[in-house]
PDB file of C-alpha atoms in Angstrom:
ATOM      1  CA  MET A   1     -65.232  25.217   4.634  1.00 40.00           C
ATOM      2  CA  SER A   2     -64.670  21.487   4.757  1.00 45.00           C
ATOM      3  CA  LYS A   3     -62.245  19.672   7.034  1.00 48.00           C
ATOM      4  CA  ASP A   4     -60.115  18.787   4.033  1.00 54.00           C
ATOM      5  CA  ASP A   5     -59.776  22.486   3.199  1.00 52.00           C
ATOM      6  CA  HIS A   6     -58.249  23.143   6.680  1.00 48.00           C
ATOM      7  CA  ASN A   7     -55.686  20.331   6.199  1.00 62.00           C
ATOM      8  CA  LYS A   8     -54.842  21.213   2.614  1.00 73.00           C
ATOM      9  CA  VAL A   9     -51.187  22.177   1.982  1.00 77.00           C
ATOM     10  CA  ASN A  10     -50.703  25.501   0.283  1.00 84.00           C
ATOM     11  CA  THR A  11     -49.103  25.610  -3.145  1.00 85.00           C
ATOM     12  CA  THR A  12     -46.388  27.876  -4.457  1.00 83.00           C
ATOM     13  CA  GLY A  13     -48.816  29.244  -6.974  1.00 83.00           C
ATOM     14  CA  HIS A  14     -46.983  27.712  -9.878  1.00 82.00           C
ATOM     15  CA  GLU A  15     -48.805  25.451 -12.275  1.00 83.00           C
ATOM     16  CA  TRP A  16     -47.629  23.491 -15.328  1.00 86.00           C
ATOM     17  CA  ASP A  17     -50.210  21.681 -17.381  1.00 87.00           C
ATOM     18  CA  GLY A  18     -52.451  21.329 -14.355  1.00 84.00           C
ATOM     19  CA  ILE A  19     -49.643  20.188 -12.077  1.00 88.00           C
ATOM     20  CA  GLU A  20     -49.268  22.308  -8.939  1.00 85.00           C
ATOM     21  CA  GLU A  21     -46.188  22.539  -6.672  1.00 85.00           C
ATOM     22  CA  TYR A  22     -46.883  22.114  -2.975  1.00 86.00           C
ATOM     23  CA  ASN A  23     -45.198  24.473  -0.530  1.00 86.00           C
ATOM     24  CA  ASN A  24     -44.023  21.877   2.026  1.00 85.00           C
ATOM     25  CA  PRO A  25     -41.523  23.418   4.486  1.00 85.00           C
ATOM     26  CA  LEU A  26     -38.380  21.488   5.442  1.00 89.00           C
ATOM     27  CA  PRO A  27     -38.375  19.748   8.837  1.00 92.00           C
ATOM     28  CA  ARG A  28     -37.046  22.104  11.481  1.00 95.00           C
ATOM     29  CA  TRP A  29     -34.505  19.532  12.749  1.00 96.00           C
ATOM     30  CA  TRP A  30     -33.029  19.300   9.230  1.00 96.00           C
ATOM     31  CA  VAL A  31     -32.797  23.077   8.946  1.00 96.00           C
ATOM     32  CA  TRP A  32     -30.979  23.417  12.258  1.00 97.00           C
ATOM     33  CA  ILE A  33     -28.517  20.652  11.288  1.00 97.00           C
ATOM     34  CA  PHE A  34     -27.870  22.460   8.014  1.00 97.00           C
ATOM     35  CA  TYR A  35     -27.141  25.688   9.853  1.00 97.00           C
ATOM     36  CA  ALA A  36     -24.839  23.803  12.237  1.00 98.00           C
ATOM     37  CA  THR A  37     -22.812  22.364   9.340  1.00 98.00           C
ATOM     38  CA  ILE A  38     -22.341  25.865   7.936  1.00 97.00           C
ATOM     39  CA  ILE A  39     -21.077  27.117  11.276  1.00 97.00           C
ATOM     40  CA  TRP A  40     -18.829  24.053  11.638  1.00 96.00           C
ATOM     41  CA  GLY A  41     -17.393  24.575   8.118  1.00 95.00           C
ATOM     42  CA  ILE A  42     -16.556  28.200   8.874  1.00 95.00           C
ATOM     43  CA  GLY A  43     -14.894  27.235  12.147  1.00 95.00           C
ATOM     44  CA  TYR A  44     -12.915  24.431  10.473  1.00 94.00           C
ATOM     45  CA  SER A  45     -11.613  26.723   7.719  1.00 93.00           C
ATOM     46  CA  ILE A  46     -10.436  29.153  10.401  1.00 94.00           C
ATOM     47  CA  ALA A  47      -8.818  26.564  12.673  1.00 94.00           C
ATOM     48  CA  TYR A  48      -7.254  24.211  10.101  1.00 93.00           C
ATOM     49  CA  PRO A  49      -5.515  24.533   6.700  1.00 91.00           C
ATOM     50  CA  ALA A  50      -8.304  24.951   4.223  1.00 89.00           C
ATOM     51  CA  TRP A  51      -8.182  27.487   1.413  1.00 89.00           C
ATOM     52  CA  PRO A  52      -5.581  26.973  -1.335  1.00 90.00           C
ATOM     53  CA  LEU A  53      -3.375  29.920  -2.203  1.00 89.00           C
ATOM     54  CA  VAL A  54      -0.824  30.389  -4.995  1.00 90.00           C
ATOM     55  CA  LYS A  55       2.039  28.452  -3.342  1.00 87.00           C
ATOM     56  CA  SER A  56       0.479  27.106  -0.164  1.00 85.00           C
ATOM     57  CA  ALA A  57      -2.784  27.140   1.772  1.00 87.00           C
ATOM     58  CA  THR A  58      -4.190  29.071   4.690  1.00 88.00           C
ATOM     59  CA  PRO A  59      -2.378  27.569   7.721  1.00 89.00           C
ATOM     60  CA  GLY A  60      -5.216  27.764  10.227  1.00 91.00           C
ATOM     61  CA  LEU A  61      -5.065  29.121  13.756  1.00 93.00           C
ATOM     62  CA  LEU A  62      -4.128  25.733  15.259  1.00 92.00           C
ATOM     63  CA  GLY A  63      -1.080  25.331  13.010  1.00 88.00           C
ATOM     64  CA  PHE A  64      -2.025  21.737  12.205  1.00 91.00           C
ATOM     65  CA  SER A  65       0.043  20.083   9.446  1.00 90.00           C
ATOM     66  CA  THR A  66      -0.194  16.509   8.181  1.00 90.00           C
ATOM     67  CA  ARG A  67       3.245  16.927   6.596  1.00 89.00           C
ATOM     68  CA  ALA A  68       4.712  17.903   9.960  1.00 91.00           C
ATOM     69  CA  ASN A  69       3.051  14.889  11.586  1.00 93.00           C
ATOM     70  CA  VAL A  70       4.492  12.540   8.960  1.00 95.00           C
ATOM     71  CA  ALA A  71       7.936  14.139   9.330  1.00 94.00           C
ATOM     72  CA  ALA A  72       7.739  13.677  13.080  1.00 94.00           C
ATOM     73  CA  ASP A  73       6.794  10.022  12.666  1.00 95.00           C
ATOM     74  CA  ILE A  74       9.701   9.499  10.267  1.00 91.00           C
ATOM     75  CA  GLU A  75      12.112  11.095  12.743  1.00 93.00           C
ATOM     76  CA  THR A  76      10.765   8.867  15.494  1.00 94.00           C
ATOM     77  CA  PHE A  77      11.320   5.680  13.513  1.00 91.00           C
ATOM     78  CA  GLU A  78      14.728   6.856  12.307  1.00 88.00           C
ATOM     79  CA  ALA A  79      15.752   7.398  15.903  1.00 92.00           C
ATOM     80  CA  MET A  80      14.460   3.936  16.817  1.00 92.00           C
ATOM     81  CA  ASN A  81      16.399   2.354  13.933  1.00 91.00           C
ATOM     82  CA  GLY A  82      19.490   4.524  14.325  1.00 93.00           C
ATOM     83  CA  GLU A  83      21.639   1.881  15.979  1.00 94.00           C
ATOM     84  CA  VAL A  84      20.848  -0.908  13.516  1.00 95.00           C
ATOM     85  CA  GLU A  85      21.251   1.529  10.595  1.00 94.00           C
ATOM     86  CA  ALA A  86      24.725   2.415  11.841  1.00 95.00           C
ATOM     87  CA  GLN A  87      25.647  -1.260  12.144  1.00 96.00           C
ATOM     88  CA  LEU A  88      24.326  -1.939   8.640  1.00 96.00           C
ATOM     89  CA  ALA A  89      26.222   0.994   7.129  1.00 95.00           C
ATOM     90  CA  SER A  90      29.556  -0.242   8.489  1.00 95.00           C
ATOM     91  CA  ALA A  91      28.888  -3.968   8.184  1.00 94.00           C
ATOM     92  CA  ASP A  92      31.131  -6.443   6.424  1.00 96.00           C
ATOM     93  CA  LEU A  93      28.728  -7.712   3.775  1.00 95.00           C
ATOM     94  CA  THR A  94      30.393 -11.107   3.590  1.00 94.00           C
ATOM     95  CA  THR A  95      29.475 -11.802   7.228  1.00 95.00           C
ATOM     96  CA  LEU A  96      26.242  -9.803   7.376  1.00 95.00           C
ATOM     97  CA  ALA A  97      24.103 -12.945   7.583  1.00 93.00           C
ATOM     98  CA  ASP A  98      25.878 -13.908  10.813  1.00 95.00           C
ATOM     99  CA  ASN A  99      24.057 -11.100  12.630  1.00 95.00           C
ATOM    100  CA  PRO A 100      20.353 -12.072  12.374  1.00 95.00           C
ATOM    101  CA  ASP A 101      18.974  -8.788  13.723  1.00 95.00           C
ATOM    102  CA  VAL A 102      20.907  -6.590  11.310  1.00 96.00           C
ATOM    103  CA  TYR A 103      20.491  -9.032   8.421  1.00 97.00           C
ATOM    104  CA  ASN A 104      16.716  -9.312   8.821  1.00 96.00           C
ATOM    105  CA  TYR A 105      16.451  -5.538   9.047  1.00 96.00           C
ATOM    106  CA  ALA A 106      18.565  -5.227   5.888  1.00 97.00           C
ATOM    107  CA  ILE A 107      16.292  -7.603   3.954  1.00 97.00           C
ATOM    108  CA  GLN A 108      13.126  -5.738   4.901  1.00 96.00           C
ATOM    109  CA  SER A 109      14.666  -2.319   4.296  1.00 96.00           C
ATOM    110  CA  GLY A 110      16.170  -3.491   1.012  1.00 96.00           C
ATOM    111  CA  ARG A 111      12.834  -4.913  -0.112  1.00 97.00           C
ATOM    112  CA  ALA A 112      11.116  -1.549   0.394  1.00 96.00           C
ATOM    113  CA  THR A 113      13.927   0.363  -1.297  1.00 96.00           C
ATOM    114  CA  PHE A 114      13.964  -2.051  -4.240  1.00 97.00           C
ATOM    115  CA  ALA A 115      10.216  -1.639  -4.716  1.00 96.00           C
ATOM    116  CA  THR A 116      10.595   2.142  -4.726  1.00 96.00           C
ATOM    117  CA  TYR A 117      13.672   2.634  -6.904  1.00 96.00           C
ATOM    118  CA  CYS A 118      14.539  -0.597  -8.737  1.00 96.00           C
ATOM    119  CA  SER A 119      11.324  -2.403  -9.647  1.00 96.00           C
ATOM    120  CA  GLN A 120      10.548   0.005 -12.488  1.00 95.00           C
ATOM    121  CA  CYS A 121      13.333  -1.635 -14.520  1.00 95.00           C
ATOM    122  CA  HIS A 122      13.925  -5.023 -12.909  1.00 95.00           C
ATOM    123  CA  GLY A 123      10.257  -5.759 -12.184  1.00 95.00           C
ATOM    124  CA  SER A 124       8.480  -6.100  -8.858  1.00 92.00           C
ATOM    125  CA  GLY A 125       9.721  -9.685  -8.582  1.00 92.00           C
ATOM    126  CA  ALA A 126      13.221  -8.833  -9.909  1.00 95.00           C
ATOM    127  CA  ALA A 127      12.741 -11.108 -12.939  1.00 94.00           C
ATOM    128  CA  GLY A 128      13.704  -8.273 -15.303  1.00 93.00           C
ATOM    129  CA  ALA A 129      12.545  -7.792 -18.897  1.00 93.00           C
ATOM    130  CA  VAL A 130      14.083  -7.393 -22.339  1.00 93.00           C
ATOM    131  CA  GLY A 131      17.048  -5.090 -21.781  1.00 92.00           C
ATOM    132  CA  TYR A 132      16.779  -5.253 -17.979  1.00 94.00           C
ATOM    133  CA  PRO A 133      18.676  -8.071 -16.213  1.00 93.00           C
ATOM    134  CA  ASN A 134      16.940 -10.859 -14.345  1.00 94.00           C
ATOM    135  CA  LEU A 135      18.262 -10.788 -10.777  1.00 93.00           C
ATOM    136  CA  LEU A 136      16.945 -14.235  -9.898  1.00 92.00           C
ATOM    137  CA  ASP A 137      19.354 -16.338 -11.957  1.00 88.00           C
ATOM    138  CA  ASN A 138      23.090 -16.988 -11.667  1.00 84.00           C
ATOM    139  CA  ASP A 139      24.096 -15.093 -14.802  1.00 87.00           C
ATOM    140  CA  TRP A 140      25.811 -12.006 -13.383  1.00 90.00           C
ATOM    141  CA  LEU A 141      27.964  -9.683 -15.440  1.00 91.00           C
ATOM    142  CA  TRP A 142      30.755  -8.215 -13.299  1.00 91.00           C
ATOM    143  CA  GLY A 143      30.088 -10.762 -10.551  1.00 89.00           C
ATOM    144  CA  GLY A 144      27.137 -11.709  -8.389  1.00 91.00           C
ATOM    145  CA  ASP A 145      28.540 -12.042  -4.879  1.00 93.00           C
ATOM    146  CA  ILE A 146      27.145  -9.588  -2.357  1.00 95.00           C
ATOM    147  CA  GLU A 147      30.128  -7.216  -2.488  1.00 95.00           C
ATOM    148  CA  GLU A 148      30.068  -7.028  -6.287  1.00 95.00           C
ATOM    149  CA  ILE A 149      26.326  -6.407  -6.196  1.00 95.00           C
ATOM    150  CA  ALA A 150      26.847  -3.557  -3.720  1.00 96.00           C
ATOM    151  CA  PHE A 151      29.544  -2.066  -5.983  1.00 97.00           C
ATOM    152  CA  THR A 152      27.226  -2.184  -8.986  1.00 96.00           C
ATOM    153  CA  ILE A 153      24.406  -0.559  -7.017  1.00 97.00           C
ATOM    154  CA  ARG A 154      26.706   2.169  -5.738  1.00 97.00           C
ATOM    155  CA  HIS A 155      28.422   3.047  -9.021  1.00 97.00           C
ATOM    156  CA  GLY A 156      25.934   1.849 -11.648  1.00 96.00           C
ATOM    157  CA  VAL A 157      26.530   0.821 -15.245  1.00 96.00           C
ATOM    158  CA  ARG A 158      27.596   3.070 -18.144  1.00 94.00           C
ATOM    159  CA  ASN A 159      26.248   6.225 -16.518  1.00 94.00           C
ATOM    160  CA  THR A 160      27.603   9.756 -16.665  1.00 92.00           C
ATOM    161  CA  GLU A 161      27.207  10.486 -12.940  1.00 92.00           C
ATOM    162  CA  ASP A 162      30.059   8.234 -11.822  1.00 94.00           C
ATOM    163  CA  GLU A 163      32.143   7.802 -14.954  1.00 90.00           C
ATOM    164  CA  ASP A 164      35.336   6.958 -13.060  1.00 92.00           C
ATOM    165  CA  ASN A 165      33.861   3.975 -11.202  1.00 94.00           C
ATOM    166  CA  ALA A 166      30.772   2.850 -13.112  1.00 95.00           C
ATOM    167  CA  ARG A 167      30.772  -0.610 -14.629  1.00 95.00           C
ATOM    168  CA  PHE A 168      31.546  -0.085 -18.274  1.00 94.00           C
ATOM    169  CA  SER A 169      31.573  -2.128 -21.448  1.00 92.00           C
ATOM    170  CA  GLU A 170      30.606  -1.170 -24.961  1.00 91.00           C
ATOM    171  CA  MET A 171      29.756  -3.405 -27.877  1.00 93.00           C
ATOM    172  CA  PRO A 172      30.451  -1.814 -31.267  1.00 93.00           C
ATOM    173  CA  ALA A 173      27.578  -1.180 -33.626  1.00 94.00           C
ATOM    174  CA  PHE A 174      28.750  -3.614 -36.298  1.00 95.00           C
ATOM    175  CA  GLY A 175      26.101  -2.369 -38.687  1.00 92.00           C
ATOM    176  CA  ASP A 176      27.950   0.950 -38.988  1.00 89.00           C
ATOM    177  CA  ASP A 177      30.307  -0.053 -41.840  1.00 86.00           C
ATOM    178  CA  TYR A 178      32.010  -2.786 -39.786  1.00 91.00           C
ATOM    179  CA  LEU A 179      30.304  -5.828 -41.243  1.00 94.00           C
ATOM    180  CA  THR A 180      28.345  -6.448 -44.422  1.00 95.00           C
ATOM    181  CA  ASP A 181      24.732  -7.614 -44.317  1.00 95.00           C
ATOM    182  CA  ASP A 182      25.790 -11.148 -45.231  1.00 96.00           C
ATOM    183  CA  GLU A 183      28.433 -11.206 -42.509  1.00 96.00           C
ATOM    184  CA  ILE A 184      25.876 -10.052 -39.953  1.00 96.00           C
ATOM    185  CA  THR A 185      23.399 -12.726 -41.056  1.00 96.00           C
ATOM    186  CA  ASN A 186      26.099 -15.380 -40.797  1.00 96.00           C
ATOM    187  CA  VAL A 187      27.419 -14.323 -37.396  1.00 96.00           C
ATOM    188  CA  VAL A 188      23.847 -14.178 -36.047  1.00 96.00           C
ATOM    189  CA  ALA A 189      23.363 -17.764 -37.182  1.00 96.00           C
ATOM    190  CA  TYR A 190      26.629 -18.799 -35.524  1.00 96.00           C
ATOM    191  CA  VAL A 191      25.883 -17.013 -32.243  1.00 96.00           C
ATOM    192  CA  ARG A 192      22.449 -18.624 -32.041  1.00 96.00           C
ATOM    193  CA  SER A 193      23.972 -22.013 -32.778  1.00 96.00           C
ATOM    194  CA  LEU A 194      26.231 -21.635 -29.728  1.00 96.00           C
ATOM    195  CA  ALA A 195      23.093 -21.805 -27.572  1.00 94.00           C
ATOM    196  CA  GLY A 196      21.640 -24.691 -29.551  1.00 94.00           C
ATOM    197  CA  LEU A 197      19.138 -22.563 -31.461  1.00 94.00           C
ATOM    198  CA  GLU A 198      18.156 -23.463 -35.017  1.00 92.00           C
ATOM    199  CA  ASN A 199      18.609 -21.071 -37.926  1.00 91.00           C
ATOM    200  CA  GLU A 200      16.731 -20.685 -41.171  1.00 91.00           C
ATOM    201  CA  HIS A 201      19.129 -18.120 -42.603  1.00 93.00           C
ATOM    202  CA  GLY A 202      22.887 -17.649 -42.599  1.00 93.00           C
ATOM    203  CA  ASP A 203      25.933 -19.847 -42.881  1.00 95.00           C
ATOM    204  CA  VAL A 204      27.098 -21.023 -39.456  1.00 95.00           C
ATOM    205  CA  ALA A 205      30.601 -21.902 -40.667  1.00 96.00           C
ATOM    206  CA  GLU A 206      31.087 -18.502 -42.263  1.00 96.00           C
ATOM    207  CA  GLY A 207      29.656 -16.893 -39.135  1.00 96.00           C
ATOM    208  CA  ALA A 208      32.252 -18.664 -37.014  1.00 96.00           C
ATOM    209  CA  VAL A 209      35.002 -16.919 -38.993  1.00 97.00           C
ATOM    210  CA  VAL A 210      33.319 -13.538 -38.524  1.00 97.00           C
ATOM    211  CA  PHE A 211      32.915 -14.244 -34.815  1.00 96.00           C
ATOM    212  CA  GLU A 212      36.562 -15.183 -34.389  1.00 96.00           C
ATOM    213  CA  ASP A 213      37.738 -12.036 -36.153  1.00 96.00           C
ATOM    214  CA  ASN A 214      35.383  -9.558 -34.451  1.00 96.00           C
ATOM    215  CA  CYS A 215      33.755 -10.980 -31.332  1.00 96.00           C
ATOM    216  CA  ALA A 216      36.047 -13.531 -29.689  1.00 96.00           C
ATOM    217  CA  SER A 217      38.235 -10.906 -28.026  1.00 94.00           C
ATOM    218  CA  CYS A 218      35.361 -10.111 -25.646  1.00 94.00           C
ATOM    219  CA  HIS A 219      33.051 -13.107 -25.789  1.00 96.00           C
ATOM    220  CA  MET A 220      35.958 -15.589 -25.871  1.00 96.00           C
ATOM    221  CA  GLU A 221      36.640 -18.085 -28.628  1.00 95.00           C
ATOM    222  CA  ASP A 222      34.054 -20.542 -27.281  1.00 95.00           C
ATOM    223  CA  GLY A 223      31.441 -17.801 -26.725  1.00 95.00           C
ATOM    224  CA  THR A 224      31.322 -18.233 -22.953  1.00 95.00           C
ATOM    225  CA  GLY A 225      32.039 -14.540 -22.445  1.00 94.00           C
ATOM    226  CA  ASP A 226      34.065 -12.610 -19.911  1.00 93.00           C
ATOM    227  CA  ARG A 227      31.870 -11.113 -17.244  1.00 89.00           C
ATOM    228  CA  ALA A 228      34.793  -9.218 -15.746  1.00 88.00           C
ATOM    229  CA  GLN A 229      34.587  -6.897 -18.746  1.00 89.00           C
ATOM    230  CA  GLY A 230      30.805  -7.144 -19.117  1.00 91.00           C
ATOM    231  CA  ALA A 231      30.783  -9.539 -22.088  1.00 94.00           C
ATOM    232  CA  PRO A 232      27.887 -12.000 -21.666  1.00 94.00           C
ATOM    233  CA  ASN A 233      27.981 -15.744 -22.123  1.00 95.00           C
ATOM    234  CA  LEU A 234      26.430 -16.582 -25.508  1.00 95.00           C
ATOM    235  CA  THR A 235      26.215 -20.332 -24.964  1.00 95.00           C
ATOM    236  CA  ASP A 236      23.434 -20.426 -22.377  1.00 92.00           C
ATOM    237  CA  ALA A 237      19.700 -19.765 -22.598  1.00 90.00           C
ATOM    238  CA  ILE A 238      19.905 -16.315 -20.970  1.00 91.00           C
ATOM    239  CA  TRP A 239      19.542 -13.485 -23.484  1.00 93.00           C
ATOM    240  CA  LEU A 240      19.289  -9.971 -22.111  1.00 93.00           C
ATOM    241  CA  PHE A 241      18.069  -8.430 -25.358  1.00 94.00           C
ATOM    242  CA  GLY A 242      16.260 -11.465 -26.762  1.00 93.00           C
ATOM    243  CA  SER A 243      17.309 -14.568 -28.701  1.00 94.00           C
ATOM    244  CA  SER A 244      15.186 -14.379 -31.849  1.00 95.00           C
ATOM    245  CA  PRO A 245      17.102 -13.859 -35.128  1.00 95.00           C
ATOM    246  CA  GLU A 246      15.711 -10.344 -35.347  1.00 95.00           C
ATOM    247  CA  GLN A 247      16.699  -9.467 -31.779  1.00 96.00           C
ATOM    248  CA  VAL A 248      20.205 -10.891 -32.092  1.00 96.00           C
ATOM    249  CA  GLU A 249      20.695  -9.070 -35.395  1.00 96.00           C
ATOM    250  CA  GLN A 250      19.547  -5.836 -33.770  1.00 95.00           C
ATOM    251  CA  SER A 251      22.144  -6.304 -31.033  1.00 95.00           C
ATOM    252  CA  VAL A 252      24.888  -6.972 -33.576  1.00 96.00           C
ATOM    253  CA  ARG A 253      23.944  -4.028 -35.769  1.00 95.00           C
ATOM    254  CA  VAL A 254      23.303  -1.391 -33.112  1.00 94.00           C
ATOM    255  CA  GLY A 255      25.278  -2.591 -30.095  1.00 92.00           C
ATOM    256  CA  PRO A 256      23.155  -2.572 -26.888  1.00 90.00           C
ATOM    257  CA  TYR A 257      24.058   0.104 -24.366  1.00 91.00           C
ATOM    258  CA  GLY A 258      22.002  -0.242 -21.205  1.00 91.00           C
ATOM    259  CA  VAL A 259      22.508   2.306 -18.424  1.00 94.00           C
ATOM    260  CA  MET A 260      22.005   1.923 -14.675  1.00 95.00           C
ATOM    261  CA  PRO A 261      22.147   4.962 -12.364  1.00 96.00           C
ATOM    262  CA  ALA A 262      24.909   5.348  -9.783  1.00 97.00           C
ATOM    263  CA  TRP A 263      22.710   5.096  -6.718  1.00 97.00           C
ATOM    264  CA  GLY A 264      25.619   5.987  -4.459  1.00 95.00           C
ATOM    265  CA  MET A 265      25.423   9.512  -5.864  1.00 94.00           C
ATOM    266  CA  ASN A 266      21.702   9.801  -5.160  1.00 94.00           C
ATOM    267  CA  GLU A 267      20.904  11.897  -2.098  1.00 93.00           C
ATOM    268  CA  ASN A 268      18.299   9.341  -0.992  1.00 91.00           C
ATOM    269  CA  PHE A 269      20.882   6.552  -0.768  1.00 94.00           C
ATOM    270  CA  ASP A 270      23.399   6.199   2.041  1.00 94.00           C
ATOM    271  CA  ASP A 271      25.710   3.296   2.878  1.00 96.00           C
ATOM    272  CA  ALA A 272      23.041   1.546   4.926  1.00 96.00           C
ATOM    273  CA  LYS A 273      20.496   1.685   2.108  1.00 96.00           C
ATOM    274  CA  ILE A 274      22.995   0.437  -0.492  1.00 97.00           C
ATOM    275  CA  ASN A 275      23.997  -2.465   1.742  1.00 97.00           C
ATOM    276  CA  ALA A 276      20.338  -3.251   2.412  1.00 97.00           C
ATOM    277  CA  VAL A 277      19.480  -3.436  -1.293  1.00 97.00           C
ATOM    278  CA  ALA A 278      22.577  -5.543  -1.956  1.00 96.00           C
ATOM    279  CA  ALA A 279      21.552  -7.974   0.801  1.00 96.00           C
ATOM    280  CA  TYR A 280      17.977  -8.138  -0.483  1.00 96.00           C
ATOM    281  CA  VAL A 281      18.989  -8.744  -4.111  1.00 95.00           C
ATOM    282  CA  HIS A 282      21.647 -11.267  -3.111  1.00 95.00           C
ATOM    283  CA  GLN A 283      19.226 -13.418  -1.110  1.00 94.00           C
ATOM    284  CA  LEU A 284      16.632 -13.569  -3.905  1.00 92.00           C
ATOM    285  CA  GLY A 285      18.317 -16.714  -5.140  1.00 81.00           C
ATOM    286  CA  GLY A 286      20.597 -15.632  -7.957  1.00 74.00           C
ATOM    287  CA  GLY A 287      23.373 -14.096  -5.892  1.00 71.00           C
ATOM    288  CA  GLU A 288      26.578 -16.079  -5.618  1.00 73.00           C
TER     289      GLU A 288
END
């Protein structure tokens, strides 16, 4: 027998088209590590939560819970912030900025709350979108000082949760047998002309008559609006639902009816959180 025959690795006995499969055993160190991982996995599933059940998971002998750890951390930080939270909840918003510690805390807390609950509609930068107000400008229905902002946050707009206190205004759907198609076309042309926009269709003079008869009681005779009753100014360049002829006509025909929740009736909002959001929104630049 040759030397090569002594060193030759045995095969499994399988052969495919002349190709044989060597029977090379795994390194012993690898095998022992593999066994160790099996033992470790069994021990982990016994000691820690591991196997999912119908409504929960096996708790493990050590009773470890990431949820409990997070809850404990939250309680710790709430206790640390308890004093400043109490001051913020009872603060006079008009003088809040005079207390730097509470004010700075309010801004940071309000920023986080806004990102969680408000940015879905008003945008992450609070610039709004079509149908959702821009909070960075000075065009505020119902007032934009910090107290009015807090009231709007607390009670919302046209919602059913806080009907007695919610900000409320309603524009009629003039397309429902109130105005003819020609009257709507004319009043759209007139309304756009108030903001200096050009029109390809409609008679501005005729639209002015329609506006005086149907719209001036809320938007005022000069179109500057009455924000106390939620009627926007039609003479500026700020258009909540768009300024194109089609968008303005849609507003006239259907009557926009945006809704904002009454956050004061949400279990996740207390006085401190409402005041914090009001302070954050107010300091963005548009608050009065």
